[in-house]
């Protein structure tokens, strides 16, 4: 095997993995903190991607700027959705199941709205630098991939610092680890759940834009993204931000290597096979520590 | 300061508390004793707002607490140290303590409060960067107490603070509780360590299957034949 090819696919795997990680952290947080498995998480990512597509197409807005704009917009939208849809099901006997059915419906609605507005044709984000590449010796890094990677890294770092350094972030972790004690010390669970959900949806939007810089997308792409989300969260451990980030990288590298060395049709088999192996042997993830 | 009148709490069809009334005045240390499942924890949780009230009143300084969610009850200075400590296991000792001062009313003084807690529990200062889940039972109880002190309690409700601790660690915790009360803190102490509890409290209530069966000065309770046979094994 060719060392250059291995290294090259390793690098692109890491870049892709970082994007999976950004998409995955929010999915992991809503799951861990609120016991809501948000099936529409990928669809919100796709919504971000389409918004960036239109902003670029019609107004020449760079995807990085779109990502920055989409975060507050999606945050507010998600606050409203939480109050309208998610909060009422927190009284359900089985929140996990109720949330999956509810957000599955939401995903279908979002998918069809996107098909209505943007049609079913595959789209690509093509900023001005899309054909450029950074060439270092025998390796080349496409600019959109570098931008997607960089944006994801920033997104995850910001989210991590928020959870680690702010009082609200601490309350999110506390509510996940020990909700009753958190309430006894002044945490309003509804408020924290709303913030968690809104953060998750807005990071999904940013993640979707990053992923759109790497791959083409169409209204049903979120279904495939969702499988990756499950994989990343299950490998990384539910509610664990650092674990999710590392899992994203690992899965990115595995996908990158299998893309380089296996026939195309085997790549998804490897990923889904990995998901099954994890569900059977290590359903709690590879990392021990939880809740960060 | 706090009065509970004719309180009834239900879990579905089952009545966990029936017509219970208790009274705590400022500076007092009151004991709540009873066997497992007698409703002690339910009473604390009803005061804290964690479980809904079926009937009756809970009044704190002339204001009703009925229907208030736990974060609102906490803002009044009514702080519970829950049974089994319920620390945030994957957060450090320092973060656990800081969560005690989460409420905006007390958050401004968080650094001062931290110093105070560390001077009360020097061992926690050494372990401030460790995860709470990695500490021993006695140390965890100190974190739980410290977290409550961070909230600047006006009424401190302790649910089984010595459960699962070695006799030495339990004695240490009871000493600290007595010290807090001497400094003027109002305390409601729930415990199965009936002898130790009655020795440091002034007034006591005895719960049995959700009913309040006995109440008296602790000196009298210690001599009460029913208490002696049921709880002290004499």
Coordinates of C-alpha atoms in Angstrom, one line a residue:
Chain A
X1 CA 0.0 0.0 0.0
X2 CA 1.0 3.5 -0.8
X3 CA 2.1 5.5 2.2
X4 CA 1.0 8.8 0.6
X5 CA -2.4 7.5 -0.1
X6 CA -2.8 6.2 3.5
X7 CA -1.7 9.5 4.9
X8 CA -3.9 11.4 2.5
X9 CA -7.0 9.4 3.4
X10 CA -6.1 9.6 7.1
X11 CA -6.1 13.4 6.8
X12 CA -9.4 13.6 4.9
X13 CA -10.9 11.1 7.4
X14 CA -9.9 13.4 10.3
X15 CA -11.5 16.4 8.5
X16 CA -14.7 14.5 7.9
X17 CA -14.6 13.2 11.4
X18 CA -14.5 16.6 12.9
X19 CA -17.6 17.5 11.0
X20 CA -19.4 14.4 12.2
X21 CA -18.4 15.3 15.6
X22 CA -19.9 18.8 15.4
X23 CA -23.1 17.3 14.0
X24 CA -23.0 14.6 16.7
X25 CA -22.4 16.6 19.9
X26 CA -25.9 18.2 19.9
X27 CA -27.6 14.9 19.2
X28 CA -25.7 13.5 22.1
X29 CA -26.6 16.3 24.5
X30 CA -30.3 16.2 23.8
X31 CA -30.2 12.5 24.3
X32 CA -28.2 12.6 27.5
X33 CA -29.7 15.7 29.2
X34 CA -33.4 15.5 28.0
X35 CA -33.8 11.8 27.1
X36 CA -34.9 13.1 23.7
X37 CA -33.5 11.2 20.7
X38 CA -33.9 13.8 18.1
X39 CA -34.5 12.0 14.8
X40 CA -34.8 15.4 13.1
X41 CA -31.3 16.4 14.2
X42 CA -29.9 15.7 10.8
X43 CA -32.8 17.5 9.1
X44 CA -31.9 20.6 11.0
X45 CA -28.4 20.2 9.8
X46 CA -29.7 20.0 6.3
X47 CA -31.8 23.0 6.8
X48 CA -28.6 24.9 7.7
X49 CA -26.9 23.6 4.5
X50 CA -29.8 24.7 2.3
X51 CA -30.0 28.1 3.9
X52 CA -26.2 28.5 3.2
X53 CA -26.8 27.3 -0.3
X54 CA -29.4 29.9 -1.0
X55 CA -27.5 32.7 0.7
X56 CA -24.4 31.8 -1.4
X57 CA -26.4 31.5 -4.6
X58 CA -28.4 34.7 -4.4
X59 CA -26.4 37.0 -2.1
X60 CA -22.9 35.7 -2.4
X61 CA -22.7 35.1 1.3
X62 CA -19.7 32.8 2.3
X63 CA -20.7 29.6 4.1
X64 CA -18.6 30.6 7.1
X65 CA -20.7 33.7 7.5
X66 CA -23.9 31.7 6.9
X67 CA -22.9 29.3 9.6
X68 CA -22.3 32.2 12.0
X69 CA -25.8 33.6 11.1
X70 CA -27.6 30.3 11.2
X71 CA -26.6 29.7 14.8
X72 CA -28.7 32.5 16.4
X73 CA -31.6 32.0 14.0
X74 CA -31.8 28.3 14.6
X75 CA -31.3 28.9 18.3
X76 CA -34.4 31.0 18.5
X77 CA -36.4 28.7 16.2
X78 CA -35.5 25.8 18.4
X79 CA -36.6 27.6 21.6
X80 CA -40.0 28.0 20.0
X81 CA -40.1 24.4 18.8
X82 CA -39.1 23.2 22.3
X83 CA -42.0 25.1 23.9
X84 CA -44.4 24.0 21.3
X85 CA -43.5 20.3 20.7
X86 CA -40.8 19.0 23.0
X87 CA -41.8 20.4 26.4
X88 CA -45.3 18.8 26.3
X89 CA -43.9 15.3 25.8
X90 CA -41.6 15.6 28.9
X91 CA -44.6 14.4 30.8
X92 CA -44.9 11.3 28.7
X93 CA -44.4 7.9 30.5
X94 CA -41.7 7.0 28.0
X95 CA -40.0 10.2 26.9
X96 CA -37.4 8.4 24.7
X97 CA -40.0 6.7 22.6
X98 CA -42.4 9.6 22.5
X99 CA -39.5 11.9 21.4
X100 CA -38.4 9.5 18.7
X101 CA -41.9 9.3 17.2
X102 CA -42.4 13.1 17.5
X103 CA -39.1 14.0 15.9
X104 CA -39.4 11.4 13.2
X105 CA -42.6 13.2 12.1
X106 CA -40.8 16.5 12.4
X107 CA -38.0 15.1 10.2
X108 CA -40.5 14.1 7.5
X109 CA -42.1 17.5 7.6
X110 CA -38.8 19.3 7.3
X111 CA -37.6 17.0 4.5
X112 CA -40.7 17.8 2.5
X113 CA -40.5 21.5 3.1
X114 CA -36.9 21.4 1.9
X115 CA -37.9 19.3 -1.2
X116 CA -40.6 21.9 -1.9
X117 CA -38.4 24.9 -1.6
X118 CA -35.1 23.6 -3.0
X119 CA -36.3 20.6 -5.2
X120 CA -34.9 17.1 -5.0
X121 CA -31.8 17.7 -7.1
X122 CA -28.5 17.2 -5.4
X123 CA -26.8 20.5 -4.4
X124 CA -23.3 21.4 -3.6
X125 CA -21.9 24.4 -1.8
X126 CA -19.5 26.1 -4.2
X127 CA -17.9 29.1 -2.6
X128 CA -15.3 31.0 -4.7
X129 CA -12.5 29.0 -3.3
X130 CA -14.2 25.6 -3.9
X131 CA -11.8 24.4 -6.6
X132 CA -8.7 25.6 -4.8
X133 CA -6.4 23.4 -2.7
X134 CA -3.5 23.7 -0.3
X135 CA -0.7 21.5 -1.6
X136 CA 2.0 20.4 0.8
X137 CA 4.5 18.1 -0.8
X138 CA 2.7 15.1 -2.2
X139 CA -0.5 15.9 -0.2
X140 CA -3.3 18.2 -1.2
X141 CA -6.1 19.6 1.0
X142 CA -9.2 21.1 -0.7
X143 CA -10.0 24.5 0.7
X144 CA -13.7 23.7 1.4
X145 CA -12.6 20.7 3.4
X146 CA -10.2 22.8 5.4
X147 CA -12.9 25.4 6.0
X148 CA -15.4 22.7 7.1
X149 CA -12.8 21.2 9.4
X150 CA -11.8 24.5 10.9
X151 CA -15.4 25.6 11.4
X152 CA -16.3 22.3 13.1
X153 CA -13.2 22.5 15.4
X154 CA -14.3 26.0 16.4
X155 CA -17.9 24.9 17.0
X156 CA -16.9 22.0 19.2
X157 CA -14.4 24.1 21.1
X158 CA -17.0 26.8 21.8
X159 CA -19.6 24.3 22.9
X160 CA -17.1 22.6 25.2
X161 CA -16.0 25.8 26.8
X162 CA -19.6 26.8 27.3
X163 CA -20.3 23.5 29.1
X164 CA -17.1 23.7 31.1
X165 CA -16.7 27.3 32.0
X166 CA -20.2 28.9 32.3
X167 CA -22.7 28.5 35.0
X168 CA -25.4 27.7 32.5
X169 CA -23.2 25.1 30.9
X170 CA -22.5 23.6 34.3
X171 CA -26.2 23.4 34.9
X172 CA -26.7 21.5 31.7
X173 CA -24.1 18.9 32.9
X174 CA -25.7 18.8 36.4
X175 CA -29.2 18.3 34.9
X176 CA -27.8 15.4 32.9
X177 CA -26.0 13.7 35.8
X178 CA -28.4 14.2 38.6
X179 CA -31.6 16.1 37.7
X180 CA -33.2 16.0 41.1
X181 CA -30.3 17.5 42.9
X182 CA -29.9 20.1 40.2
X183 CA -33.6 21.2 40.8
X184 CA -33.0 21.3 44.5
X185 CA -30.2 23.8 44.0
X186 CA -32.2 26.2 41.7
X187 CA -31.9 24.7 38.2
X188 CA -35.1 25.1 36.2
X189 CA -35.1 21.9 34.2
X190 CA -37.5 23.3 31.5
X191 CA -35.2 26.3 30.9
X192 CA -32.1 24.1 30.8
X193 CA -33.8 21.7 28.5
X194 CA -34.8 24.5 26.2
X195 CA -31.2 25.8 26.1
X196 CA -29.8 22.3 25.5
X197 CA -32.3 21.7 22.6
X198 CA -31.6 25.1 21.1
X199 CA -27.8 24.6 21.3
X200 CA -28.1 21.2 19.8
X201 CA -30.2 22.4 16.9
X202 CA -28.0 25.4 16.2
X203 CA -24.8 23.3 16.2
X204 CA -26.6 20.9 13.9
X205 CA -27.2 23.8 11.5
X206 CA -23.5 24.8 11.6
X207 CA -22.5 21.1 11.3
X208 CA -24.8 20.7 8.3
X209 CA -23.1 23.6 6.5
X210 CA -19.7 22.1 7.2
X211 CA -20.8 18.7 5.9
X212 CA -22.2 20.5 2.8
X213 CA -18.7 21.8 2.2
X214 CA -17.5 18.2 2.0
X215 CA -20.3 16.4 0.3
X216 CA -23.3 17.1 -2.0
X217 CA -26.7 16.9 -0.3
X218 CA -30.4 16.4 -1.2
X219 CA -33.6 16.6 0.9
X220 CA -33.3 13.0 2.2
X221 CA -29.6 13.1 3.0
X222 CA -30.4 13.6 6.7
X223 CA -31.4 9.9 6.9
X224 CA -27.9 8.8 6.1
X225 CA -26.5 11.5 8.4
X226 CA -28.7 10.1 11.2
X227 CA -26.9 6.7 11.0
X228 CA -23.6 8.5 11.4
X229 CA -25.0 10.5 14.3
X230 CA -26.1 7.3 16.1
X231 CA -22.7 5.8 15.4
X232 CA -20.8 8.8 16.7
X233 CA -22.9 9.0 19.8
X234 CA -22.9 5.3 20.6
X235 CA -19.1 5.1 20.1
X236 CA -18.5 8.3 22.1
X237 CA -20.9 7.7 24.9
X238 CA -24.2 9.6 25.3
X239 CA -23.9 13.1 26.7
X240 CA -20.1 13.0 26.5
X241 CA -18.8 15.9 24.3
X242 CA -15.1 15.0 24.3
X243 CA -16.0 11.4 23.7
X244 CA -18.3 12.4 20.8
X245 CA -15.6 14.5 19.3
X246 CA -13.1 11.7 19.5
X247 CA -15.6 9.2 18.2
X248 CA -16.3 11.5 15.2
X249 CA -12.5 11.5 14.4
X250 CA -12.2 7.7 14.7
X251 CA -15.2 7.1 12.5
X252 CA -14.0 9.7 10.0
X253 CA -10.7 8.0 9.8
X254 CA -12.3 4.5 9.4
X255 CA -14.6 5.8 6.7
X256 CA -11.7 7.7 5.0
X257 CA -9.5 4.6 4.9
X258 CA -12.3 2.4 3.7
X259 CA -13.2 4.9 1.0
X260 CA -9.6 4.8 -0.2
X261 CA -9.0 1.1 -0.1
X262 CA -12.4 -0.6 -0.5
X263 CA -14.8 -0.7 -3.4
X264 CA -17.3 2.1 -3.0
X265 CA -20.3 -0.1 -2.1
X266 CA -18.4 -1.5 0.9
X267 CA -18.0 1.7 2.7
X268 CA -21.4 1.9 4.2
X269 CA -21.3 -1.8 5.1
X270 CA -18.2 -1.1 7.2
X271 CA -19.8 1.9 9.0
X272 CA -23.1 0.1 9.7
X273 CA -21.2 -3.1 10.7
X274 CA -19.3 -1.0 13.2
X275 CA -22.5 0.4 14.6
X276 CA -23.8 -3.2 15.2
X277 CA -20.5 -4.3 16.7
X278 CA -20.7 -1.4 19.1
X279 CA -24.3 -1.9 20.0
X280 CA -23.6 -5.6 20.8
X281 CA -20.3 -5.3 22.6
X282 CA -20.0 -1.8 24.0
X283 CA -23.4 -0.1 24.0
X284 CA -22.1 2.6 26.4
X285 CA -19.2 3.7 24.2
X286 CA -15.5 3.3 24.3
X287 CA -14.8 5.9 26.9
X288 CA -15.4 5.4 30.6
X289 CA -16.1 8.9 31.8
X290 CA -19.6 10.4 31.2
X291 CA -21.3 13.7 31.4
X292 CA -18.8 16.1 30.1
Chain B
X1 CA -40.6 30.0 60.4
X2 CA -41.8 26.9 58.6
X3 CA -45.2 25.3 59.3
X4 CA -46.7 22.3 57.6
X5 CA -50.4 21.9 58.3
X6 CA -52.5 18.8 57.6
X7 CA -50.3 17.7 54.8
X8 CA -51.4 14.8 52.6
X9 CA -49.2 13.5 49.7
X10 CA -50.2 10.7 47.3
X11 CA -48.2 8.6 44.9
X12 CA -50.9 7.5 42.6
X13 CA -53.5 5.7 44.7
X14 CA -51.1 5.3 47.7
X15 CA -51.1 7.9 50.4
X16 CA -47.5 8.5 51.4
X17 CA -48.3 11.1 54.0
X18 CA -51.6 11.6 55.9
X19 CA -52.6 14.7 57.7
X20 CA -49.1 15.6 58.9
X21 CA -48.4 18.8 60.7
X22 CA -45.0 20.0 61.9
X23 CA -43.6 23.4 63.0
X24 CA -40.1 24.7 63.0
X25 CA -39.0 28.0 64.5
X26 CA -35.9 30.0 63.7
X27 CA -32.7 28.6 65.2
X28 CA -34.2 25.3 66.2
X29 CA -32.9 21.9 65.3
X30 CA -35.8 19.5 64.8
X31 CA -35.6 15.7 64.4
X32 CA -37.8 13.7 62.1
X33 CA -37.5 10.0 62.8
X34 CA -39.3 6.8 61.6
X35 CA -38.6 3.6 59.9
X36 CA -37.9 3.1 56.2
X37 CA -40.9 4.0 54.1
X38 CA -42.6 6.0 56.8
X39 CA -42.7 9.1 54.7
X40 CA -39.8 11.2 56.0
X41 CA -38.2 11.7 52.6
X42 CA -41.6 12.4 51.1
X43 CA -42.2 15.2 53.7
X44 CA -38.9 16.8 52.7
X45 CA -39.6 16.5 49.0
X46 CA -43.0 18.0 49.5
X47 CA -41.5 21.0 51.3
X48 CA -38.8 21.3 48.5
X49 CA -41.5 21.2 45.8
X50 CA -40.3 17.9 44.2
X51 CA -43.6 16.1 44.8
X52 CA -47.1 17.7 44.5
X53 CA -49.2 18.3 47.6
X54 CA -52.6 16.6 47.7
X55 CA -54.1 18.5 50.6
X56 CA -52.8 20.8 53.4
X57 CA -50.6 23.8 53.6
X58 CA -46.9 24.6 53.8
X59 CA -46.1 28.1 55.0
X60 CA -42.7 29.8 55.1
X61 CA -42.6 33.1 56.9
X62 CA -46.3 33.8 56.2
X63 CA -46.0 32.8 52.5
X64 CA -47.5 29.6 51.0
X65 CA -45.0 27.3 49.3
X66 CA -47.8 25.2 47.8
X67 CA -47.3 24.6 44.1
X68 CA -43.8 26.3 43.9
X69 CA -41.3 24.4 41.8
X70 CA -38.0 23.4 43.6
X71 CA -35.9 26.2 42.1
X72 CA -38.3 28.8 43.6
X73 CA -38.3 27.0 47.0
X74 CA -34.5 27.0 46.9
X75 CA -34.4 30.7 46.2
X76 CA -36.2 31.3 49.6
X77 CA -33.2 29.6 51.4
X78 CA -34.9 26.3 52.0
X79 CA -32.2 23.8 51.1
X80 CA -32.3 20.1 51.1
X81 CA -29.4 17.7 51.3
X82 CA -31.0 14.7 49.6
X83 CA -30.8 11.1 50.7
X84 CA -27.9 9.3 49.1
X85 CA -26.2 12.7 48.6
X86 CA -27.0 12.9 44.9
X87 CA -23.8 14.5 43.9
X88 CA -22.9 15.3 40.3
X89 CA -20.5 12.3 39.9
X90 CA -18.6 13.4 36.8
X91 CA -18.1 17.0 38.0
X92 CA -15.2 18.0 40.2
X93 CA -15.6 18.7 43.9
X94 CA -15.3 22.4 43.2
X95 CA -17.9 22.3 40.4
X96 CA -20.3 20.4 42.7
X97 CA -19.9 23.1 45.3
X98 CA -20.3 25.9 42.8
X99 CA -23.6 24.3 41.7
X100 CA -24.8 24.8 45.2
X101 CA -24.5 28.6 44.6
X102 CA -26.3 28.3 41.2
X103 CA -29.2 30.5 42.2
X104 CA -28.6 34.2 41.2
X105 CA -29.4 35.3 44.8
X106 CA -26.2 33.6 46.1
X107 CA -24.1 33.3 42.9
X108 CA -22.3 36.7 43.4
X109 CA -20.7 35.5 46.6
X110 CA -19.6 32.2 45.2
X111 CA -15.8 32.7 45.8
X112 CA -16.3 33.8 49.4
X113 CA -18.6 30.9 50.0
X114 CA -16.1 28.5 48.5
X115 CA -13.4 29.7 50.8
X116 CA -15.7 29.3 53.8
X117 CA -16.6 25.7 52.8
X118 CA -13.0 24.9 52.3
X119 CA -12.1 26.2 55.7
X120 CA -14.9 24.1 57.2
X121 CA -13.9 21.0 55.2
X122 CA -10.1 21.4 54.6
X123 CA -10.1 17.9 53.0
X124 CA -12.3 19.1 50.2
X125 CA -9.8 21.8 49.3
X126 CA -7.2 19.1 48.7
X127 CA -9.6 17.2 46.5
X128 CA -11.2 20.2 44.7
X129 CA -10.1 19.0 41.2
X130 CA -11.2 15.4 41.7
X131 CA -14.4 14.0 40.4
X132 CA -17.0 13.8 43.2
X133 CA -17.8 10.2 42.1
X134 CA -14.2 9.1 43.1
X135 CA -14.4 10.2 46.7
X136 CA -15.1 8.1 49.8
X137 CA -18.6 8.1 51.4
X138 CA -17.6 10.4 54.2
X139 CA -16.0 12.9 51.8
X140 CA -19.0 12.7 49.5
X141 CA -21.2 13.6 52.4
X142 CA -19.0 16.6 53.1
X143 CA -19.4 17.7 49.5
X144 CA -23.1 17.3 49.8
X145 CA -23.1 19.4 53.0
X146 CA -20.7 21.9 51.5
X147 CA -22.9 22.2 48.4
X148 CA -25.9 23.0 50.6
X149 CA -23.9 25.6 52.5
X150 CA -23.0 27.3 49.3
X151 CA -26.7 28.0 48.8
X152 CA -26.7 30.0 52.1
X153 CA -29.5 28.0 53.7
X154 CA -31.9 29.6 56.1
X155 CA -33.5 26.2 56.7
X156 CA -31.2 23.2 56.1
X157 CA -33.0 19.9 55.6
X158 CA -30.8 16.9 55.9
X159 CA -32.0 13.5 54.7
X160 CA -30.1 10.6 56.3
X161 CA -26.7 12.4 56.4
X162 CA -25.0 9.5 58.0
X163 CA -26.3 6.7 55.9
X164 CA -23.7 4.3 54.7
X165 CA -20.9 6.1 56.6
X166 CA -18.4 4.6 59.0
X167 CA -19.2 5.4 62.7
X168 CA -16.2 7.8 62.8
X169 CA -17.3 9.6 59.6
X170 CA -20.9 9.7 60.9
X171 CA -19.8 11.2 64.2
X172 CA -17.8 13.8 62.3
X173 CA -20.8 14.8 60.2
X174 CA -23.1 15.0 63.3
X175 CA -20.5 17.3 64.9
X176 CA -20.5 19.6 62.0
X177 CA -24.3 19.7 61.9
X178 CA -24.4 20.6 65.6
X179 CA -21.8 23.3 65.0
X180 CA -24.0 24.8 62.2
X181 CA -27.0 24.9 64.5
X182 CA -24.9 26.5 67.3
X183 CA -24.1 29.3 64.8
X184 CA -27.8 29.9 64.5
X185 CA -28.8 27.8 61.4
X186 CA -32.3 26.3 61.5
X187 CA -32.1 22.6 60.8
X188 CA -34.5 19.7 60.1
X189 CA -32.7 16.5 60.5
X190 CA -34.0 13.2 59.2
X191 CA -32.2 10.2 60.4
X192 CA -32.4 6.5 61.3
X193 CA -29.6 7.0 63.9
X194 CA -32.3 7.8 66.4
X195 CA -30.1 7.9 69.5
X196 CA -27.5 10.2 68.0
X197 CA -30.2 12.4 66.4
X198 CA -32.3 12.8 69.6
X199 CA -29.1 13.7 71.5
X200 CA -28.4 16.8 69.4
X201 CA -31.9 18.0 68.5
X202 CA -34.4 19.8 70.7
X203 CA -37.7 18.7 69.4
X204 CA -38.7 15.5 67.5
X205 CA -41.5 14.1 65.3
X206 CA -42.0 10.4 64.7
X207 CA -43.6 9.2 61.5
X208 CA -45.1 5.7 61.0
X209 CA -46.5 4.6 57.6
X210 CA -47.3 8.2 56.6
X211 CA -48.9 9.2 59.9
X212 CA -47.4 11.5 62.6
X213 CA -47.7 9.2 65.7
X214 CA -45.6 11.1 68.2
X215 CA -44.1 14.5 68.9
X216 CA -42.3 15.8 71.9
X217 CA -39.2 17.4 73.3
X218 CA -36.3 15.1 72.5
X219 CA -35.5 14.5 76.1
X220 CA -38.9 13.1 76.6
X221 CA -38.8 11.1 73.3
X222 CA -35.6 9.4 74.5
X223 CA -37.5 8.2 77.5
X224 CA -40.7 7.3 75.6
X225 CA -41.3 3.5 75.9
X226 CA -42.5 3.3 72.3
X227 CA -39.5 5.0 70.9
X228 CA -37.3 2.9 73.1
X229 CA -38.7 -0.4 71.8
X230 CA -39.2 0.6 68.2
X231 CA -36.1 2.5 67.4
X232 CA -33.6 2.1 70.1
X233 CA -34.0 -1.6 70.5
X234 CA -34.3 -1.5 74.3

